[in-house]
PDB file of C-alpha atoms in Angstrom:
ATOM      1  CA  MET A   1       0.000   0.000   0.000  1.00 73.00           C
ATOM      2  CA  PHE A   2       2.827   2.418   0.769  1.00 84.00           C
ATOM      3  CA  GLU A   3       5.086   1.775  -2.229  1.00 85.00           C
ATOM      4  CA  ARG A   4       4.375   5.236  -3.724  1.00 93.00           C
ATOM      5  CA  TYR A   5       5.217   6.960  -0.427  1.00 96.00           C
ATOM      6  CA  THR A   6       8.463   8.815   0.167  1.00 95.00           C
ATOM      7  CA  GLU A   7      10.631   7.770   3.091  1.00 95.00           C
ATOM      8  CA  ALA A   8       9.351  10.719   5.183  1.00 95.00           C
ATOM      9  CA  ALA A   9       5.724   9.818   4.429  1.00 96.00           C
ATOM     10  CA  ARG A  10       6.331   6.169   5.386  1.00 96.00           C
ATOM     11  CA  LYS A  11       8.016   7.248   8.603  1.00 97.00           C
ATOM     12  CA  SER A  12       5.055   9.517   9.308  1.00 97.00           C
ATOM     13  CA  VAL A  13       2.659   6.560   9.140  1.00 95.00           C
ATOM     14  CA  PHE A  14       5.049   4.448  11.247  1.00 95.00           C
ATOM     15  CA  TYR A  15       5.204   7.140  13.940  1.00 96.00           C
ATOM     16  CA  ALA A  16       1.420   7.583  13.713  1.00 96.00           C
ATOM     17  CA  ARG A  17       1.020   3.891  14.539  1.00 95.00           C
ATOM     18  CA  PHE A  18       3.305   4.355  17.531  1.00 93.00           C
ATOM     19  CA  GLU A  19       1.369   7.451  18.716  1.00 92.00           C
ATOM     20  CA  ALA A  20      -1.964   5.624  18.420  1.00 93.00           C
ATOM     21  CA  SER A  21      -0.631   2.638  20.334  1.00 91.00           C
ATOM     22  CA  ALA A  22       0.878   4.838  23.057  1.00 89.00           C
ATOM     23  CA  ALA A  23      -2.460   6.657  23.414  1.00 88.00           C
ATOM     24  CA  GLY A  24      -4.313   3.354  23.760  1.00 87.00           C
ATOM     25  CA  SER A  25      -6.327   3.984  20.609  1.00 91.00           C
ATOM     26  CA  PRO A  26      -7.775   1.031  18.692  1.00 94.00           C
ATOM     27  CA  TYR A  27      -7.210   2.921  15.404  1.00 95.00           C
ATOM     28  CA  ILE A  28      -4.742   5.273  13.777  1.00 96.00           C
ATOM     29  CA  GLU A  29      -6.687   8.536  13.722  1.00 96.00           C
ATOM     30  CA  ALA A  30      -5.952  11.768  11.836  1.00 96.00           C
ATOM     31  CA  VAL A  31      -4.360  13.306  14.942  1.00 96.00           C
ATOM     32  CA  HIS A  32      -1.930  10.386  15.079  1.00 96.00           C
ATOM     33  CA  LEU A  33      -1.036  10.966  11.425  1.00 97.00           C
ATOM     34  CA  LEU A  34      -0.341  14.624  12.198  1.00 97.00           C
ATOM     35  CA  LEU A  35       1.811  13.717  15.197  1.00 96.00           C
ATOM     36  CA  GLY A  36       3.634  11.217  12.996  1.00 97.00           C
ATOM     37  CA  ILE A  37       4.410  13.904  10.406  1.00 97.00           C
ATOM     38  CA  LEU A  38       5.651  16.294  13.092  1.00 96.00           C
ATOM     39  CA  GLN A  39       7.973  13.600  14.396  1.00 95.00           C
ATOM     40  CA  ALA A  40       9.121  12.179  11.051  1.00 96.00           C
ATOM     41  CA  ASP A  41       9.854  15.495   9.339  1.00 94.00           C
ATOM     42  CA  PRO A  42      10.472  18.266  11.905  1.00 94.00           C
ATOM     43  CA  GLU A  43      12.024  20.549   9.275  1.00 95.00           C
ATOM     44  CA  LEU A  44       8.852  20.381   7.177  1.00 93.00           C
ATOM     45  CA  ALA A  45       6.739  21.006  10.275  1.00 93.00           C
ATOM     46  CA  ILE A  46       8.674  24.162  11.137  1.00 94.00           C
ATOM     47  CA  ARG A  47       8.708  25.322   7.515  1.00 92.00           C
ATOM     48  CA  VAL A  48       4.952  25.043   7.027  1.00 91.00           C
ATOM     49  CA  ALA A  49       3.960  26.179  10.531  1.00 92.00           C
ATOM     50  CA  GLY A  50       6.345  29.121  10.427  1.00 92.00           C
ATOM     51  CA  SER A  51       8.188  28.543  13.699  1.00 94.00           C
ATOM     52  CA  PRO A  52       9.040  25.909  16.307  1.00 95.00           C
ATOM     53  CA  GLU A  53       6.600  27.661  18.656  1.00 96.00           C
ATOM     54  CA  LYS A  54       3.738  27.094  16.212  1.00 95.00           C
ATOM     55  CA  VAL A  55       4.701  23.422  15.913  1.00 95.00           C
ATOM     56  CA  ASP A  56       4.520  23.209  19.715  1.00 95.00           C
ATOM     57  CA  GLN A  57       1.125  24.951  19.565  1.00 94.00           C
ATOM     58  CA  ILE A  58      -0.136  22.299  17.129  1.00 94.00           C
ATOM     59  CA  ARG A  59       1.035  19.560  19.494  1.00 93.00           C
ATOM     60  CA  ARG A  60      -0.678  21.204  22.478  1.00 92.00           C
ATOM     61  CA  LEU A  61      -3.923  21.461  20.513  1.00 92.00           C
ATOM     62  CA  ILE A  62      -4.074  17.781  19.614  1.00 92.00           C
ATOM     63  CA  VAL A  63      -2.207  15.810  22.281  1.00 87.00           C
ATOM     64  CA  LYS A  64      -4.366  14.365  25.010  1.00 75.00           C
ATOM     65  CA  PRO A  65      -3.062  12.477  28.025  1.00 66.00           C
ATOM     66  CA  PRO A  66      -2.717   8.801  27.117  1.00 59.00           C
ATOM     67  CA  VAL A  67      -5.264   6.342  28.387  1.00 58.00           C
ATOM     68  CA  PRO A  68      -3.248   3.125  28.499  1.00 58.00           C
ATOM     69  CA  LYS A  69      -5.164   0.048  27.467  1.00 57.00           C
ATOM     70  CA  PRO A  70      -3.587  -3.352  27.983  1.00 51.00           C
ATOM     71  CA  GLY A  71      -2.969  -5.456  24.930  1.00 47.00           C
ATOM     72  CA  THR A  72      -2.968  -2.636  22.377  1.00 50.00           C
ATOM     73  CA  SER A  73      -1.143  -3.866  19.306  1.00 54.00           C
ATOM     74  CA  VAL A  74       1.304  -1.802  17.262  1.00 54.00           C
ATOM     75  CA  ASP A  75      -0.373  -3.309  14.184  1.00 78.00           C
ATOM     76  CA  LEU A  76      -3.342  -0.958  14.337  1.00 90.00           C
ATOM     77  CA  PRO A  77      -5.770  -0.384  11.482  1.00 95.00           C
ATOM     78  CA  LEU A  78      -6.418   3.038   9.993  1.00 95.00           C
ATOM     79  CA  SER A  79      -9.658   4.726  11.010  1.00 96.00           C
ATOM     80  CA  GLN A  80     -12.090   5.701   8.258  1.00 97.00           C
ATOM     81  CA  GLU A  81     -10.999   9.352   8.572  1.00 97.00           C
ATOM     82  CA  SER A  82      -7.340   8.335   8.225  1.00 97.00           C
ATOM     83  CA  LYS A  83      -8.164   6.293   5.131  1.00 97.00           C
ATOM     84  CA  ARG A  84      -9.816   9.395   3.656  1.00 97.00           C
ATOM     85  CA  VAL A  85      -6.742  11.479   4.577  1.00 97.00           C
ATOM     86  CA  LEU A  86      -4.498   9.040   2.689  1.00 97.00           C
ATOM     87  CA  ALA A  87      -6.891   9.044  -0.285  1.00 97.00           C
ATOM     88  CA  TYR A  88      -6.861  12.862  -0.320  1.00 97.00           C
ATOM     89  CA  ALA A  89      -3.060  12.797  -0.138  1.00 96.00           C
ATOM     90  CA  ALA A  90      -2.978  10.538  -3.214  1.00 96.00           C
ATOM     91  CA  GLU A  91      -5.396  12.889  -5.033  1.00 97.00           C
ATOM     92  CA  GLU A  92      -3.207  15.881  -4.190  1.00 95.00           C
ATOM     93  CA  THR A  93      -0.152  14.028  -5.474  1.00 95.00           C
ATOM     94  CA  GLU A  94      -1.910  13.452  -8.800  1.00 96.00           C
ATOM     95  CA  ARG A  95      -3.280  17.007  -8.912  1.00 94.00           C
ATOM     96  CA  LEU A  96       0.227  18.435  -8.500  1.00 94.00           C
ATOM     97  CA  ASN A  97       1.694  15.954 -11.026  1.00 94.00           C
ATOM     98  CA  HIS A  98       4.064  14.467  -8.461  1.00 94.00           C
ATOM     99  CA  ARG A  99       5.200  10.865  -8.656  1.00 94.00           C
ATOM    100  CA  HIS A 100       5.377  10.042  -4.944  1.00 95.00           C
ATOM    101  CA  ILE A 101       3.193  10.769  -1.951  1.00 96.00           C
ATOM    102  CA  ALA A 102       5.220  12.933   0.430  1.00 95.00           C
ATOM    103  CA  ALA A 103       4.605  14.282   3.920  1.00 95.00           C
ATOM    104  CA  GLU A 104       3.419  17.546   2.316  1.00 94.00           C
ATOM    105  CA  HIS A 105       0.661  15.603   0.570  1.00 95.00           C
ATOM    106  CA  LEU A 106      -0.292  13.968   3.861  1.00 96.00           C
ATOM    107  CA  LEU A 107      -0.660  17.434   5.411  1.00 95.00           C
ATOM    108  CA  LEU A 108      -2.882  18.427   2.502  1.00 95.00           C
ATOM    109  CA  GLY A 109      -4.976  15.326   3.098  1.00 97.00           C
ATOM    110  CA  LEU A 110      -5.283  16.217   6.767  1.00 97.00           C
ATOM    111  CA  LEU A 111      -6.534  19.704   5.929  1.00 96.00           C
ATOM    112  CA  ARG A 112      -9.016  18.358   3.401  1.00 96.00           C
ATOM    113  CA  GLU A 113     -10.502  16.065   6.076  1.00 95.00           C
ATOM    114  CA  ALA A 114     -11.724  19.324   7.588  1.00 93.00           C
ATOM    115  CA  GLU A 115     -13.849  18.178  10.524  1.00 94.00           C
ATOM    116  CA  THR A 116     -11.033  16.627  12.542  1.00 95.00           C
ATOM    117  CA  PRO A 117      -9.035  17.994  15.477  1.00 95.00           C
ATOM    118  CA  ALA A 118      -5.900  17.625  13.329  1.00 95.00           C
ATOM    119  CA  ALA A 119      -7.285  19.919  10.607  1.00 96.00           C
ATOM    120  CA  ALA A 120      -8.511  22.383  13.240  1.00 95.00           C
ATOM    121  CA  ALA A 121      -5.017  22.527  14.786  1.00 95.00           C
ATOM    122  CA  LEU A 122      -3.425  23.168  11.380  1.00 94.00           C
ATOM    123  CA  ARG A 123      -5.931  25.919  10.617  1.00 94.00           C
ATOM    124  CA  GLU A 124      -5.349  27.423  14.073  1.00 93.00           C
ATOM    125  CA  VAL A 125      -1.721  28.166  13.151  1.00 92.00           C
ATOM    126  CA  GLY A 126      -2.756  29.626   9.804  1.00 92.00           C
ATOM    127  CA  LEU A 127      -2.284  26.716   7.411  1.00 92.00           C
ATOM    128  CA  THR A 128      -4.570  26.481   4.413  1.00 93.00           C
ATOM    129  CA  VAL A 129      -4.886  24.015   1.556  1.00 93.00           C
ATOM    130  CA  GLU A 130      -3.673  26.682  -0.876  1.00 93.00           C
ATOM    131  CA  ARG A 131      -0.591  27.493   1.209  1.00 89.00           C
ATOM    132  CA  LEU A 132       0.299  23.821   1.590  1.00 89.00           C
ATOM    133  CA  ARG A 133      -0.175  23.185  -2.135  1.00 90.00           C
ATOM    134  CA  GLN A 134       2.299  25.989  -2.829  1.00 89.00           C
ATOM    135  CA  GLU A 135       4.709  24.503  -0.274  1.00 85.00           C
ATOM    136  CA  ALA A 136       4.422  21.118  -1.987  1.00 83.00           C
ATOM    137  CA  VAL A 137       5.110  22.669  -5.383  1.00 86.00           C
ATOM    138  CA  ASP A 138       8.055  24.686  -4.074  1.00 84.00           C
ATOM    139  CA  SER A 139       9.683  21.878  -2.121  1.00 81.00           C
ATOM    140  CA  LEU A 140       8.970  18.878  -4.342  1.00 74.00           C
ATOM    141  CA  ASP A 141       9.329  20.196  -7.895  1.00 67.00           C
TER     142      ASP A 141
END
């Protein structure tokens, strides 16, 4: 499933799985994907957010204290919203005529899945779909 993903995008999903497991979640949610991106590609996070302080603000907006649940597997399935985020990321990759799905595309997918806490946190620091599309064009072309 992840053969078209760049190394940073794959790491983002890997870290998202870890974040979901650590939080005791039965699924990888959009907020876990966002946390995974922030961890996998900190330079991208700072570049698109504008400052390390804004990256910290995003984390504060979405991180909740973990509720440990015994027996949570690291092989967690994606939630329906996360599946839509990945589908949007693939659409954005095609729209921008890029060959591989990168972390920038994942961020675009997160913003397009607008009714999630992850999208709200990104909007809170001033990120928009248009701005992220431009970032993807500038950094990946």
